[in-house]
Short mmCIF file of C-alpha atoms in Angstrom, two decimals:
data_model
loop_
_atom_site.label_atom_id
_atom_site.label_comp_id
_atom_site.label_asym_id
_atom_site.label_seq_id
_atom_site.Cartn_x
_atom_site.Cartn_y
_atom_site.Cartn_z
CA VAL A 217 157.93 -30.93 99.36
CA ASN A 218 154.47 -29.25 99.47
CA ARG A 219 155.68 -26.25 101.50
CA PRO A 220 157.77 -24.49 98.82
CA ARG A 221 154.90 -24.77 96.39
CA ALA A 222 152.60 -23.11 98.90
CA ILE A 223 155.10 -20.27 99.39
CA THR A 224 155.43 -19.78 95.61
CA ALA A 225 151.66 -19.68 95.20
CA ALA A 226 151.38 -17.09 98.00
CA ARG A 227 154.04 -14.94 96.34
CA VAL A 228 152.23 -15.13 92.99
CA HIS A 229 148.96 -14.18 94.64
CA SER A 230 150.61 -11.31 96.47
CA SER A 231 152.13 -10.06 93.22
CA SER A 232 148.74 -10.26 91.54
CA LEU A 233 147.14 -8.26 94.35
CA SER A 234 149.79 -5.58 94.11
CA ARG A 235 149.21 -5.09 90.40
CA GLU A 236 145.44 -4.84 91.01
CA ASN A 237 146.01 -2.27 93.75
CA VAL A 238 148.27 -0.24 91.52
CA GLU A 239 145.72 -0.24 88.72
CA GLU A 240 142.97 0.71 91.16
CA LEU A 241 145.08 3.49 92.57
CA ALA A 242 145.89 4.67 89.07
CA LEU A 243 142.18 4.83 88.23
CA LYS A 244 141.50 6.71 91.45
CA TYR A 245 144.30 9.13 90.63
CA VAL A 246 142.75 9.77 87.21
CA ASP A 247 139.39 10.36 88.86
CA LEU A 248 140.98 12.70 91.38
CA GLU A 249 142.69 14.61 88.58
CA GLU A 250 139.33 15.01 86.79
CA GLU A 251 137.64 16.14 89.99
CA ASN A 252 140.51 18.55 90.60
CA SER A 253 140.07 19.98 87.09
CA ILE A 254 136.34 20.35 87.70
CA LEU A 255 136.98 22.06 91.03
CA LYS A 256 139.48 24.43 89.41
CA ALA A 257 136.92 25.28 86.71
CA ASN A 258 134.24 25.83 89.36
CA LEU A 259 136.66 27.97 91.35
CA CYS A 260 137.42 30.06 88.27
CA SER A 261 133.70 30.42 87.57
CA ALA A 262 133.09 31.40 91.20
CA GLU A 263 135.84 34.03 90.95
CA GLN A 264 134.22 35.42 87.81
CA GLN A 265 130.81 35.47 89.50
CA LYS A 266 132.38 37.19 92.49
CA GLN A 267 133.85 39.84 90.19
CA MET A 268 130.50 40.26 88.46
CA LEU A 269 128.79 40.62 91.82
CA SER A 270 131.40 43.18 92.88
CA ASP A 271 130.77 45.13 89.66
CA THR A 272 127.01 44.87 90.24
CA VAL A 273 127.41 46.14 93.81
CA ALA A 274 129.52 49.05 92.55
CA THR A 275 126.89 49.85 89.91
CA LEU A 276 124.12 49.68 92.49
CA LYS A 277 126.05 52.00 94.79
CA THR A 278 126.50 54.45 91.92
CA ASN A 279 122.81 54.21 91.04
CA LEU A 280 121.91 54.71 94.69
CA SER A 281 124.10 57.79 94.85
CA ASN A 282 122.52 59.17 91.66
CA ALA A 283 119.05 58.38 93.01
CA GLN A 284 119.86 60.22 96.23
CA GLN A 285 121.06 63.23 94.25
CA GLN A 286 117.91 63.17 92.11
CA ASN A 287 115.83 62.87 95.26
CA GLU A 288 117.55 65.94 96.68
CA MET A 289 116.94 67.82 93.43
CA LEU A 290 113.29 66.77 93.39
CA SER A 291 112.93 67.80 97.01
CA ALA A 292 114.38 71.21 96.17
CA GLN A 293 112.06 71.52 93.16
CA MET A 294 109.09 70.50 95.28
CA HIS A 295 110.05 73.12 97.85
CA GLU A 296 110.27 75.73 95.09
CA LEU A 297 106.92 74.65 93.64
CA ARG A 298 105.34 74.91 97.05
CA ARG A 299 106.78 78.39 97.42
CA GLU A 300 105.47 79.38 93.99
CA TYR A 301 102.10 77.87 94.87
CA GLN A 302 101.97 79.97 98.04
CA VAL A 303 102.88 83.06 96.01
CA GLN A 304 100.12 82.27 93.52
CA GLN A 305 97.65 81.69 96.33
CA THR A 306 98.63 85.05 97.78
CA THR A 307 98.20 86.67 94.36
CA ILE A 308 94.80 85.05 93.92
CA ALA A 309 93.78 86.24 97.38
CA GLU A 310 94.91 89.77 96.47
CA GLN A 311 92.93 89.65 93.23
CA LYS A 312 89.85 88.42 95.08
CA ALA A 313 90.29 91.23 97.56
CA LEU A 314 90.58 93.68 94.65
CA ILE A 315 87.37 92.34 93.11
CA CYS A 316 85.64 92.58 96.49
CA GLU A 317 86.86 96.15 96.85
CA LEU A 318 85.60 97.01 93.37
CA GLN A 319 82.23 95.52 94.19
CA GLN A 320 82.03 97.51 97.40
CA GLN A 321 82.96 100.69 95.56
CA VAL A 322 80.33 99.97 92.95
CA ARG A 323 77.68 99.36 95.59
CA ALA A 324 78.67 102.62 97.26
CA ASN A 325 78.36 104.35 93.86
CA LYS A 326 81.91 105.58 94.07
CA THR A 327 84.09 106.74 91.23
CA VAL A 328 87.58 105.36 90.66
CA THR A 329 90.12 107.67 89.07
CA PHE A 330 92.70 106.38 86.61
CA ASP A 331 95.44 108.70 85.46
CA VAL A 332 95.40 107.56 81.84
CA THR A 333 98.19 109.97 80.95
CA GLN A 334 100.46 107.93 83.24
CA TYR A 335 99.21 104.45 82.28
CA GLU A 336 102.80 103.25 81.83
CA GLU A 337 103.23 103.53 85.61
CA TRP A 338 100.21 101.32 86.40
CA ASP A 339 100.86 98.07 88.24
CA SER A 340 99.12 94.76 87.46
CA GLN A 341 96.20 95.45 89.80
CA THR A 342 95.55 98.86 88.28
CA VAL A 343 95.69 97.38 84.76
CA SER A 344 93.13 94.73 85.76
CA ALA A 345 90.89 97.29 87.47
CA TRP A 346 90.96 99.58 84.45
CA ILE A 347 90.02 96.76 82.07
CA LEU A 348 87.19 95.67 84.38
CA SER A 349 85.87 99.24 84.40
CA LEU A 350 85.56 99.40 80.60
CA GLU A 351 82.30 99.13 78.71
CA HIS A 352 80.12 99.11 81.84
CA GLY A 353 81.78 95.95 83.19
CA LEU A 354 81.88 94.05 79.89
CA PHE A 355 85.06 92.19 80.86
CA VAL A 356 84.00 91.23 84.39
CA LYS A 357 82.57 87.98 82.98
CA PHE A 358 86.14 86.87 82.24
CA GLU A 359 87.16 87.01 85.89
CA PRO A 360 89.12 85.63 87.66
CA THR A 361 91.18 84.32 84.72
CA LEU A 362 91.79 87.81 83.37
CA SER A 363 93.23 89.35 86.54
CA GLN A 364 95.02 86.14 87.53
CA THR A 365 96.84 85.88 84.18
CA ILE A 366 97.81 89.55 84.25
CA ALA A 367 99.15 89.12 87.78
CA GLU A 368 101.01 85.87 87.04
CA LYS A 369 102.69 87.38 83.99
CA ALA A 370 103.38 90.59 85.95
CA ILE A 371 101.83 92.74 83.23
CA ASP A 372 102.03 96.41 84.11
CA GLY A 373 101.15 99.54 82.17
CA ASN A 374 104.52 99.65 80.49
CA ASP A 375 103.84 96.22 78.91
CA LEU A 376 100.42 97.00 77.46
CA ALA A 377 101.65 98.22 74.09
CA GLN A 378 103.76 95.08 73.59
CA ILE A 379 101.10 92.52 74.57
CA ASN A 380 98.05 94.15 72.97
CA SER A 381 97.10 91.27 70.64
CA HIS A 382 94.31 88.75 70.16
CA LYS A 383 96.67 85.93 71.18
CA PHE A 384 97.50 87.41 74.56
CA TRP A 385 93.98 88.49 75.50
CA LYS A 386 92.72 85.06 74.51
CA GLN A 387 95.22 83.59 76.98
CA CYS A 388 93.66 85.87 79.57
CA GLY A 389 90.32 84.13 79.05
CA ILE A 390 88.68 86.65 76.70
CA SER A 391 87.30 84.05 74.33
CA ASP A 392 85.02 86.29 72.30
CA TYR A 393 86.67 87.89 69.27
CA VAL A 394 84.49 91.00 69.36
CA ASP A 395 85.28 91.55 73.04
CA ARG A 396 89.01 91.23 72.35
CA GLU A 397 88.70 93.71 69.48
CA THR A 398 86.84 96.11 71.73
CA LEU A 399 89.53 95.90 74.43
CA MET A 400 92.29 96.39 71.87
CA GLN A 401 90.51 99.51 70.56
CA HIS A 402 90.29 100.88 74.10
CA LEU A 403 93.99 100.24 74.59
CA GLN A 404 94.91 101.87 71.30
CA THR A 405 92.84 104.88 72.27
CA LEU A 406 94.59 104.87 75.65
CA PHE A 407 98.01 104.91 73.96
CA ASN A 408 97.04 107.66 71.50
CA GLY A 409 95.25 109.73 74.13
CA ALA A 410 98.05 109.52 76.66
CA HIS A 411 100.56 110.61 74.05
CA LYS A 412 98.37 113.53 73.06
CA GLN A 413 97.74 114.61 76.65
CA ASN A 414 101.43 114.40 77.51
CA ASN A 415 102.18 116.71 74.60
CA GLN A 416 99.36 119.18 75.39
CA HIS A 417 97.55 119.31 78.73
CA PRO A 418 98.36 116.37 80.96
CA HIS A 419 95.92 115.89 83.80
CA GLN A 420 94.01 113.15 85.60
CA ILE A 421 90.85 111.92 83.93
CA PRO A 422 88.22 110.10 86.03
CA VAL A 423 86.69 106.91 84.68
CA ALA A 424 83.40 106.10 86.38
CA TYR A 425 82.12 102.56 86.42
CA ALA A 426 79.30 102.73 88.93
CA HIS A 427 77.04 100.84 86.52
CA ALA A 428 79.40 97.87 86.33
CA GLN A 429 77.73 96.25 89.36
CA PRO A 430 74.82 94.59 87.47
CA MET A 431 77.30 93.11 85.03
CA MET A 432 79.58 91.88 87.83
CA GLN A 433 76.67 90.26 89.66
CA SER A 434 75.55 88.56 86.45
CA ALA A 435 79.07 87.24 85.81
CA MET A 436 79.34 85.88 89.33
CA HIS A 437 76.08 83.95 88.79
CA HIS A 438 77.51 82.36 85.61
CA ILE A 439 75.29 84.20 83.17
CA HIS A 440 76.98 83.72 79.82
CA ALA A 441 77.13 87.34 78.76
CA PRO A 442 76.00 90.68 80.15
CA GLN A 443 73.62 92.97 78.36
CA PRO A 444 75.29 94.72 75.43
CA PRO A 445 76.62 98.17 76.25
CA THR A 446 74.67 101.11 75.03
CA GLN A 447 77.70 102.47 73.27
CA ARG A 448 81.30 101.37 72.74
CA VAL A 449 84.21 103.43 71.57
CA GLN A 450 82.76 106.38 69.74
CA SER A 451 85.96 107.61 68.21
CA VAL A 452 89.67 107.45 68.59
CA HIS A 453 89.56 110.16 71.26
CA GLN A 454 86.31 109.62 73.18
CA TYR A 455 84.74 107.10 75.62
CA ASP A 456 81.12 107.17 76.73
CA VAL A 457 80.86 106.10 80.36
CA GLU A 458 77.24 105.51 81.24
CA GLY A 459 76.25 107.27 84.42
CA GLY A 460 79.70 108.76 84.83
CA GLY A 461 80.03 111.35 82.10
CA THR A 462 82.15 111.26 78.98
CA LEU A 463 85.84 110.48 78.99
CA TYR A 464 87.85 112.49 76.45
CA MET A 465 91.40 111.51 75.73
#
């Protein structure tokens, strides 16, 4: 009699356990579904991050390529600047050699001849030498800026009429207004005299500057200004060159 009851109780218990297992499995399934959704979201986010990283890598590659191109351009510019620097150094050396030559000629009491009727054919060195010879070496105190600027700008005799202004000569280091005015008067006389000589009796006219040496030595020792010349431009057609005669144009 007791055995069927025991079997019925076991069946009831087994049925109860099955329902509990089903519910537990259902809960686990729900949890797994949530975890799966989270994983899908994380996967999507990872894909987006991967795409962003790919875009960043592409941008970095482009930037690197641009940087390499800029580096090549800068290298080329640096090479060109070095070349220009060497040219300038050569020009400076030539100007120093010219100054040294002028000093030696002055010490030897030599006379330099400038064909003022052909001033338009002068090169930069001749233009600088002629200016340095004026007014007993008045403009030597503005060396080496004067000759260096004339050389760098490649000013030759043909350019003198166009650049004869206070602005340009100030760029050349001639800071004193009166000195600039004096130089501009000399140039104007040069233009007028050359035109007159070309129309009448063209010939070479010597310009002596043997007495420029004291002024050049004073300028090299940083004395602010040389002694004033005994006489500047006397007229539109005449220069007085101390110790070297009178230059008529």
